[in-house]
PDB file of C-alpha atoms in Angstrom:
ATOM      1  CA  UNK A   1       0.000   0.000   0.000  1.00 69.00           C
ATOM      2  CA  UNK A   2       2.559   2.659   0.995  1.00 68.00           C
ATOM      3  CA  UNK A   3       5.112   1.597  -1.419  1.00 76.00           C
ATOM      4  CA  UNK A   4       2.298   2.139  -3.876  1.00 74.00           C
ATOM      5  CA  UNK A   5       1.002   5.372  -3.249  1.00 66.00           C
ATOM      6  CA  UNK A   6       5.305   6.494  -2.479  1.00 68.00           C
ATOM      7  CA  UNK A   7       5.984   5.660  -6.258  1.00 71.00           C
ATOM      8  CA  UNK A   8       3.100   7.148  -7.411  1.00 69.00           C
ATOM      9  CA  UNK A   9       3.958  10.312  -5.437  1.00 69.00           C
ATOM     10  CA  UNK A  10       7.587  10.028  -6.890  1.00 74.00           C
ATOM     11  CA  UNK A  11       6.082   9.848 -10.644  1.00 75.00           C
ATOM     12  CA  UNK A  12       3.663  12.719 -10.049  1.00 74.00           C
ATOM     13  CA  UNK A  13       6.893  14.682  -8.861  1.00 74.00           C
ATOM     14  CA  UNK A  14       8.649  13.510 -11.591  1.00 75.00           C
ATOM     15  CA  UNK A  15       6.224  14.370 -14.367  1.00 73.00           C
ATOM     16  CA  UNK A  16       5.716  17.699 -12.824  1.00 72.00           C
ATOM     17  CA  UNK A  17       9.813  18.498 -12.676  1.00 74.00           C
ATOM     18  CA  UNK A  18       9.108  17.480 -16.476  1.00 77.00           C
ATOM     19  CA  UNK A  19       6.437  20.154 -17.337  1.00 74.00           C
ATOM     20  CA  UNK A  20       7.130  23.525 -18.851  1.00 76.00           C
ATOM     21  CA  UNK A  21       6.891  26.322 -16.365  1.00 72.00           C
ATOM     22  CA  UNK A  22       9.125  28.940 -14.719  1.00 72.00           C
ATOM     23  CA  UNK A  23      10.069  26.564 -11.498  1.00 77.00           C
ATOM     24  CA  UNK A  24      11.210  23.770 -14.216  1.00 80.00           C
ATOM     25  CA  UNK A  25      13.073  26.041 -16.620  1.00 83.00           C
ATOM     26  CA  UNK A  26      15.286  27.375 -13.920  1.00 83.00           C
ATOM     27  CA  UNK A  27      15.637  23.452 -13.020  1.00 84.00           C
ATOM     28  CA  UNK A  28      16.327  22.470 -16.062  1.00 86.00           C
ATOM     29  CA  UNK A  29      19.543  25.429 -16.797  1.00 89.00           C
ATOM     30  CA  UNK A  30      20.649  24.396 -13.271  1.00 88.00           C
ATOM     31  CA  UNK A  31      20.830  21.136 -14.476  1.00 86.00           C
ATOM     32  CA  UNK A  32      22.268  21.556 -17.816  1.00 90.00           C
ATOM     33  CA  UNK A  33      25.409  23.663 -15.863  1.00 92.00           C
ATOM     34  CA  UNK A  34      25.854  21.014 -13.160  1.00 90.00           C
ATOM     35  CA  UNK A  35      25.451  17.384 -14.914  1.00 90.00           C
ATOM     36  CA  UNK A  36      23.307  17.381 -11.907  1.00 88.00           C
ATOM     37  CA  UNK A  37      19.857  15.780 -12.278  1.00 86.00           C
ATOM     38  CA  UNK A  38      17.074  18.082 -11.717  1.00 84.00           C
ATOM     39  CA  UNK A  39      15.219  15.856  -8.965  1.00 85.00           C
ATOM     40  CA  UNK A  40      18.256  16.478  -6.779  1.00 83.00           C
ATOM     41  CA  UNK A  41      18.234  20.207  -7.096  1.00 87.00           C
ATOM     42  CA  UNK A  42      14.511  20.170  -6.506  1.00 85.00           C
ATOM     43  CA  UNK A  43      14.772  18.207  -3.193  1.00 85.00           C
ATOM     44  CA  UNK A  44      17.707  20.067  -1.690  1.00 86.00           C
ATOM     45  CA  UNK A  45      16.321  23.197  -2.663  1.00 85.00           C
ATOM     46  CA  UNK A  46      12.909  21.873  -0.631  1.00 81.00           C
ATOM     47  CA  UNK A  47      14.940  20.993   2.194  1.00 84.00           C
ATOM     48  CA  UNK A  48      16.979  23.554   2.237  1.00 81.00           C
ATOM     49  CA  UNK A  49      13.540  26.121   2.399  1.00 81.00           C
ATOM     50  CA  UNK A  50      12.392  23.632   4.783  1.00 78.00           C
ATOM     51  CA  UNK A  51      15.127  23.909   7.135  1.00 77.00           C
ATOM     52  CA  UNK A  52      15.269  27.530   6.946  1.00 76.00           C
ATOM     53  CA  UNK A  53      10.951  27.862   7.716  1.00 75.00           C
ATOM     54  CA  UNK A  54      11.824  26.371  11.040  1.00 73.00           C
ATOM     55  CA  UNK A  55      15.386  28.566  12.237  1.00 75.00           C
ATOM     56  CA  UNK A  56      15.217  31.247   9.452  1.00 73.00           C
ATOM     57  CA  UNK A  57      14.571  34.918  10.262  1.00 79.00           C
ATOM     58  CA  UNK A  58      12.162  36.093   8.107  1.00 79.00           C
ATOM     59  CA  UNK A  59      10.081  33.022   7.722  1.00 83.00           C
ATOM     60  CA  UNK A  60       6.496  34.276   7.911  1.00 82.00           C
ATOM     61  CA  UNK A  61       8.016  36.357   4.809  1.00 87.00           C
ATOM     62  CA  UNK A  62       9.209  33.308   2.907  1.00 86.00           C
ATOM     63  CA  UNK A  63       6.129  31.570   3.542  1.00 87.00           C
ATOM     64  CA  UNK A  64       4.101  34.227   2.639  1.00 88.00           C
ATOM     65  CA  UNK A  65       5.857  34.977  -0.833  1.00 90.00           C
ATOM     66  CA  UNK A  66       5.451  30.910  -1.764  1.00 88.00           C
ATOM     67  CA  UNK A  67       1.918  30.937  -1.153  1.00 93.00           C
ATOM     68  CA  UNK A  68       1.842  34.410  -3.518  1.00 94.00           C
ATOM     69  CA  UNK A  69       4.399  34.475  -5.948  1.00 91.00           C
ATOM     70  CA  UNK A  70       3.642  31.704  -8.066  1.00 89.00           C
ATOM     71  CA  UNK A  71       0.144  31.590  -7.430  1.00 94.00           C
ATOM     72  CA  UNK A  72      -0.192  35.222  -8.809  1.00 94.00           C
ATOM     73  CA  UNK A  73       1.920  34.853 -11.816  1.00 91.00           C
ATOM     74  CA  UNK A  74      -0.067  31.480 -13.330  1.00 90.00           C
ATOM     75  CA  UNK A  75      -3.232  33.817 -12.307  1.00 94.00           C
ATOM     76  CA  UNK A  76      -2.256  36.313 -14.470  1.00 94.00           C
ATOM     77  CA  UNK A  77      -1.587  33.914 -17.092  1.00 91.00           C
ATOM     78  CA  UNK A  78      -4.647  32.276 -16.822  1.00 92.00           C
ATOM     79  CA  UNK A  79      -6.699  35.446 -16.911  1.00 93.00           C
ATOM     80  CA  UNK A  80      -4.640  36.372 -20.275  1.00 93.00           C
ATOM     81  CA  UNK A  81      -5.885  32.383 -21.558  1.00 91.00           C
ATOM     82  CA  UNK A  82      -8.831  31.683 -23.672  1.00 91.00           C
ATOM     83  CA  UNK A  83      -9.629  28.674 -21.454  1.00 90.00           C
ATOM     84  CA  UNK A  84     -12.124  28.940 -18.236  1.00 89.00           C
ATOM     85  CA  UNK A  85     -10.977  25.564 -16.587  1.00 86.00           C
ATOM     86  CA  UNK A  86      -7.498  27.387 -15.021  1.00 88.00           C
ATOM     87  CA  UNK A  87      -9.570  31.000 -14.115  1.00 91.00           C
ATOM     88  CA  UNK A  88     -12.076  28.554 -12.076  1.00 92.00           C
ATOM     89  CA  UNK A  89      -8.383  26.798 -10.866  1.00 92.00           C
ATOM     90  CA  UNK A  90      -6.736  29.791  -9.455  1.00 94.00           C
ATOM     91  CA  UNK A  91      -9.820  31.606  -8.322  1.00 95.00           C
ATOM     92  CA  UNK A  92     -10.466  28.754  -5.940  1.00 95.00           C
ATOM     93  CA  UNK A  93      -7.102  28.356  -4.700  1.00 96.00           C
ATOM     94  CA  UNK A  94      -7.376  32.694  -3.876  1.00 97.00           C
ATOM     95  CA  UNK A  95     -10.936  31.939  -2.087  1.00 97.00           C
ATOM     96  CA  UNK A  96      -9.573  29.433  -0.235  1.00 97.00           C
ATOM     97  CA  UNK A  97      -5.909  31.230   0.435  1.00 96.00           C
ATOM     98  CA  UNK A  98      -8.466  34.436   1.645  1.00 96.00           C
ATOM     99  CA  UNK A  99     -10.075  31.634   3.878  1.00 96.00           C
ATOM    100  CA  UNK A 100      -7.021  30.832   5.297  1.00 94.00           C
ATOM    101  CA  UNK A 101      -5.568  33.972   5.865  1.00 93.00           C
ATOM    102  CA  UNK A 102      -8.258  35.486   8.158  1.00 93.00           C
ATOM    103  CA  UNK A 103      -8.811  32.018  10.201  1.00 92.00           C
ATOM    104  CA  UNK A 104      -4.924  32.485  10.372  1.00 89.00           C
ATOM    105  CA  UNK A 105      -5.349  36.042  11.089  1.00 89.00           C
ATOM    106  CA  UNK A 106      -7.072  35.182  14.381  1.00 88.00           C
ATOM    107  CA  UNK A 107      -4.837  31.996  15.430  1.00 87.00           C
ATOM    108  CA  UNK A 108      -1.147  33.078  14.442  1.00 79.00           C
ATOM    109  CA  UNK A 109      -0.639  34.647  18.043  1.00 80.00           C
ATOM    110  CA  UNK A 110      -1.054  31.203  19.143  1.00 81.00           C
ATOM    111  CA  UNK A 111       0.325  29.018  16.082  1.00 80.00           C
ATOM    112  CA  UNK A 112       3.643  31.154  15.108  1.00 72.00           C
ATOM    113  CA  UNK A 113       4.815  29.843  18.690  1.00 77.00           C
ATOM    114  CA  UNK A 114       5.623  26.407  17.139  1.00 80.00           C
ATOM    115  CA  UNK A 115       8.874  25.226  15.784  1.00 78.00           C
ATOM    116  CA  UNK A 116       7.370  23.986  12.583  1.00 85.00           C
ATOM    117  CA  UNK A 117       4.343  26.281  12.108  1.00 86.00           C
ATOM    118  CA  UNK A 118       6.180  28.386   9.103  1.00 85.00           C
ATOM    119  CA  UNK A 119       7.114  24.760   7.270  1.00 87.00           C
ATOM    120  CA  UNK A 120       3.543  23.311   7.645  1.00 89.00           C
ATOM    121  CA  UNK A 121       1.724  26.563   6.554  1.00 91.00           C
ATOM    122  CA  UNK A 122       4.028  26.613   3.830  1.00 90.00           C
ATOM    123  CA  UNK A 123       3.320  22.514   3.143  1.00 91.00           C
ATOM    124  CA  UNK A 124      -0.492  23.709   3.109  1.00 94.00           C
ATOM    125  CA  UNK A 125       0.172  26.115   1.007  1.00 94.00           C
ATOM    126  CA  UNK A 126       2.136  24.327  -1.800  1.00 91.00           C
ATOM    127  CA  UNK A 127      -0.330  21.043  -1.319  1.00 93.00           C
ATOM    128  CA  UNK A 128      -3.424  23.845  -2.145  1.00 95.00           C
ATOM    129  CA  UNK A 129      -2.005  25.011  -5.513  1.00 92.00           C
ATOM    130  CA  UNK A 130      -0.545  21.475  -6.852  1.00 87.00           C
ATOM    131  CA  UNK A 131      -0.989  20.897 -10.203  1.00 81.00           C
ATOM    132  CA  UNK A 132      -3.040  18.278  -9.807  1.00 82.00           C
ATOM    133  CA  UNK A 133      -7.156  17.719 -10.358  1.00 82.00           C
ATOM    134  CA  UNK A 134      -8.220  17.441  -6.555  1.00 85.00           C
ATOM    135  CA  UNK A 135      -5.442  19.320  -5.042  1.00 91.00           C
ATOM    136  CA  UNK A 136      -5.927  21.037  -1.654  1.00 94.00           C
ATOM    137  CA  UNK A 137      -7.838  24.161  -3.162  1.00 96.00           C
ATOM    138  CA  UNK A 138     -10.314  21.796  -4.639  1.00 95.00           C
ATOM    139  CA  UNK A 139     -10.730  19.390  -1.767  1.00 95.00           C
ATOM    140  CA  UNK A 140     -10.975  22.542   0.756  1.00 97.00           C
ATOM    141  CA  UNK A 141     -13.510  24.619  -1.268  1.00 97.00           C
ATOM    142  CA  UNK A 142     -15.756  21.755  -2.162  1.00 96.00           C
ATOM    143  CA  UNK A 143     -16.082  19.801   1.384  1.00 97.00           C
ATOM    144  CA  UNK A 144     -16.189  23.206   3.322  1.00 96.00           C
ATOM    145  CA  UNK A 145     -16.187  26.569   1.569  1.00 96.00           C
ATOM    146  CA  UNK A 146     -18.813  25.725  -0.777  1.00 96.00           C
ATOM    147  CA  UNK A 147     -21.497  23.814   1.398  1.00 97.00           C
ATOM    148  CA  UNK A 148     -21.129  26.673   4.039  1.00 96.00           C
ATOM    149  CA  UNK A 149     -21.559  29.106   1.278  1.00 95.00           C
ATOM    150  CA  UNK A 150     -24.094  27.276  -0.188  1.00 95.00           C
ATOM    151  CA  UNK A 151     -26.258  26.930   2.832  1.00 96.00           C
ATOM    152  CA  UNK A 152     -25.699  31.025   3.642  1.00 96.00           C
ATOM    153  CA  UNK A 153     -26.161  32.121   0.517  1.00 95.00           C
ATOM    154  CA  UNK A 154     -29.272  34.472   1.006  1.00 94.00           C
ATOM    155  CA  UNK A 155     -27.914  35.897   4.268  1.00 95.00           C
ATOM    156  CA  UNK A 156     -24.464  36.672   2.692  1.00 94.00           C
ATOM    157  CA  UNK A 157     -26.378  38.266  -0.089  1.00 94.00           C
ATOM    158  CA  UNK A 158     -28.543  40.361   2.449  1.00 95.00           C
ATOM    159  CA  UNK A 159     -25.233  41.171   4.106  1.00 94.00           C
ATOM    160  CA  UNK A 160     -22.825  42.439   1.261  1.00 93.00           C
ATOM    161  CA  UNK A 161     -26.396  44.813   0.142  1.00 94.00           C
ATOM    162  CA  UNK A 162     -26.798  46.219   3.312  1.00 93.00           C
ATOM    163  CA  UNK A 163     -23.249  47.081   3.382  1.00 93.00           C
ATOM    164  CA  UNK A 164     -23.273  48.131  -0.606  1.00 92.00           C
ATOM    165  CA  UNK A 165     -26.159  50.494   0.460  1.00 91.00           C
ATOM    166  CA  UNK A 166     -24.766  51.839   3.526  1.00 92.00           C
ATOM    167  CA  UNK A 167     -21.366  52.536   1.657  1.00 90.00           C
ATOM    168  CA  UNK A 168     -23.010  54.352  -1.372  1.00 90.00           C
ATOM    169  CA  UNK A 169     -25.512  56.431   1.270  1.00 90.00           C
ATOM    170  CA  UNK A 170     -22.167  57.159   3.434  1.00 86.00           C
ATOM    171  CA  UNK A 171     -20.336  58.528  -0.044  1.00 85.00           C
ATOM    172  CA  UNK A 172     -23.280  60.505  -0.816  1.00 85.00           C
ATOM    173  CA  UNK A 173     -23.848  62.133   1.842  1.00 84.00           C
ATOM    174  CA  UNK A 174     -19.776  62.852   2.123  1.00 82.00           C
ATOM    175  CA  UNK A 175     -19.666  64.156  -1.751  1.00 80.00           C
ATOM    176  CA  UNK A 176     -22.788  66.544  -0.897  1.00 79.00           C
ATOM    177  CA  UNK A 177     -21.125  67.601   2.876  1.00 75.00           C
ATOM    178  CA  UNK A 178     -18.072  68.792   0.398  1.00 67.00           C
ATOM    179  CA  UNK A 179     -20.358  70.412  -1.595  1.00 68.00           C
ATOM    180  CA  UNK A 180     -21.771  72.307   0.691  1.00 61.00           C
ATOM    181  CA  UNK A 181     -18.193  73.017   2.424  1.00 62.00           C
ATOM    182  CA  UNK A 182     -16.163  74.357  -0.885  1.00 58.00           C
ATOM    183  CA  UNK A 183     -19.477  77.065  -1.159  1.00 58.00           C
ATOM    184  CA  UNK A 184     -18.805  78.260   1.786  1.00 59.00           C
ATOM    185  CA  UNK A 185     -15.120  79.249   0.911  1.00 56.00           C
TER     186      UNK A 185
END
């Protein structure tokens, strides 16, 4: 069983060290200098970020730019694509980052504290925008985010237009306050 799903872990990392993107090109010219094969770059350079999210200074930092560099750059290319299947893709993994980062809003006072907080935020992370079908975006949106959305629907909606309305009747009543100011001068 666990020798199973290991190699098929090991051929999913393979065939994505394989694929054409920005992580594998700079692989790949690594590779080419060294003689070095490109899955032992990739897992020192994991375990070398790894090592460094539990004694590096500035780890919240690191962790923080994994979970938004990439993601933000294959956003950008998907919104420039003619396809809908990768907007749908990276607009669930930024719902469920947004998720994420106000539950971990209220509990990083408490969770930064451990040793390897930084490393399994960052695992999270990385696990949520996999390339694969049911990564951790998918699984996370559709067995929680979307049934709790789903069931609140109507009250959200009665929410965000009280708030729309409120906002536009606070504007208003600033732009005619100004108005009424600048005549006065």
């Amino acid at each position: 069983g666990r020798t199973i799903m290991a190699a098929g872990l090991k051929e999913r990392f393979d065939n994505f060290l394989k694929e054409k993107n920005v992580v594998t090109d700079v692989l790949g010219k690594i590779e080419a200098k060294t003689g070095v094969n490109r899955t032992y770059i990739a897992l020192v350079a994991i375990a070398i970020i790894a090592i460094y999210l539990v004694i590096g200074y500035g780890a919240s930092l690191l962790c923080n730019l994994i979970g938004f560099v990439y993601p933000a750059y294959v956003s950008i290319k998907a919104i420039e694509s003619a396809t809908k299947e990768d907007d749908t893709k990276w607009l669930t993994y930024w719902v469920v980052n947004g998720v994420f980062c106000v539950a971990e809003f209220f509990a990083d006072i408490f969770l930064s504290w451990f040793p390897f907080y930084y490393m399994g935020k960052c695992a999270f992370l990385v696990w949520c925008m996999a390339p694969t079908p049911s990564n951790g975006s998918v699984q996370i949106y559709t067995r929680v985010i979307r049934p709790i959305f789903l069931k609140n629907e109507a009250k959200i909606d009665r929410f965000a237009k009280d708030i729309t309305d409120k906002a536009s009747e606070a504007a208003d009543k600033f732009k005619n306050e100004g108005k009424g100011t600048l005549l006065h001068f």
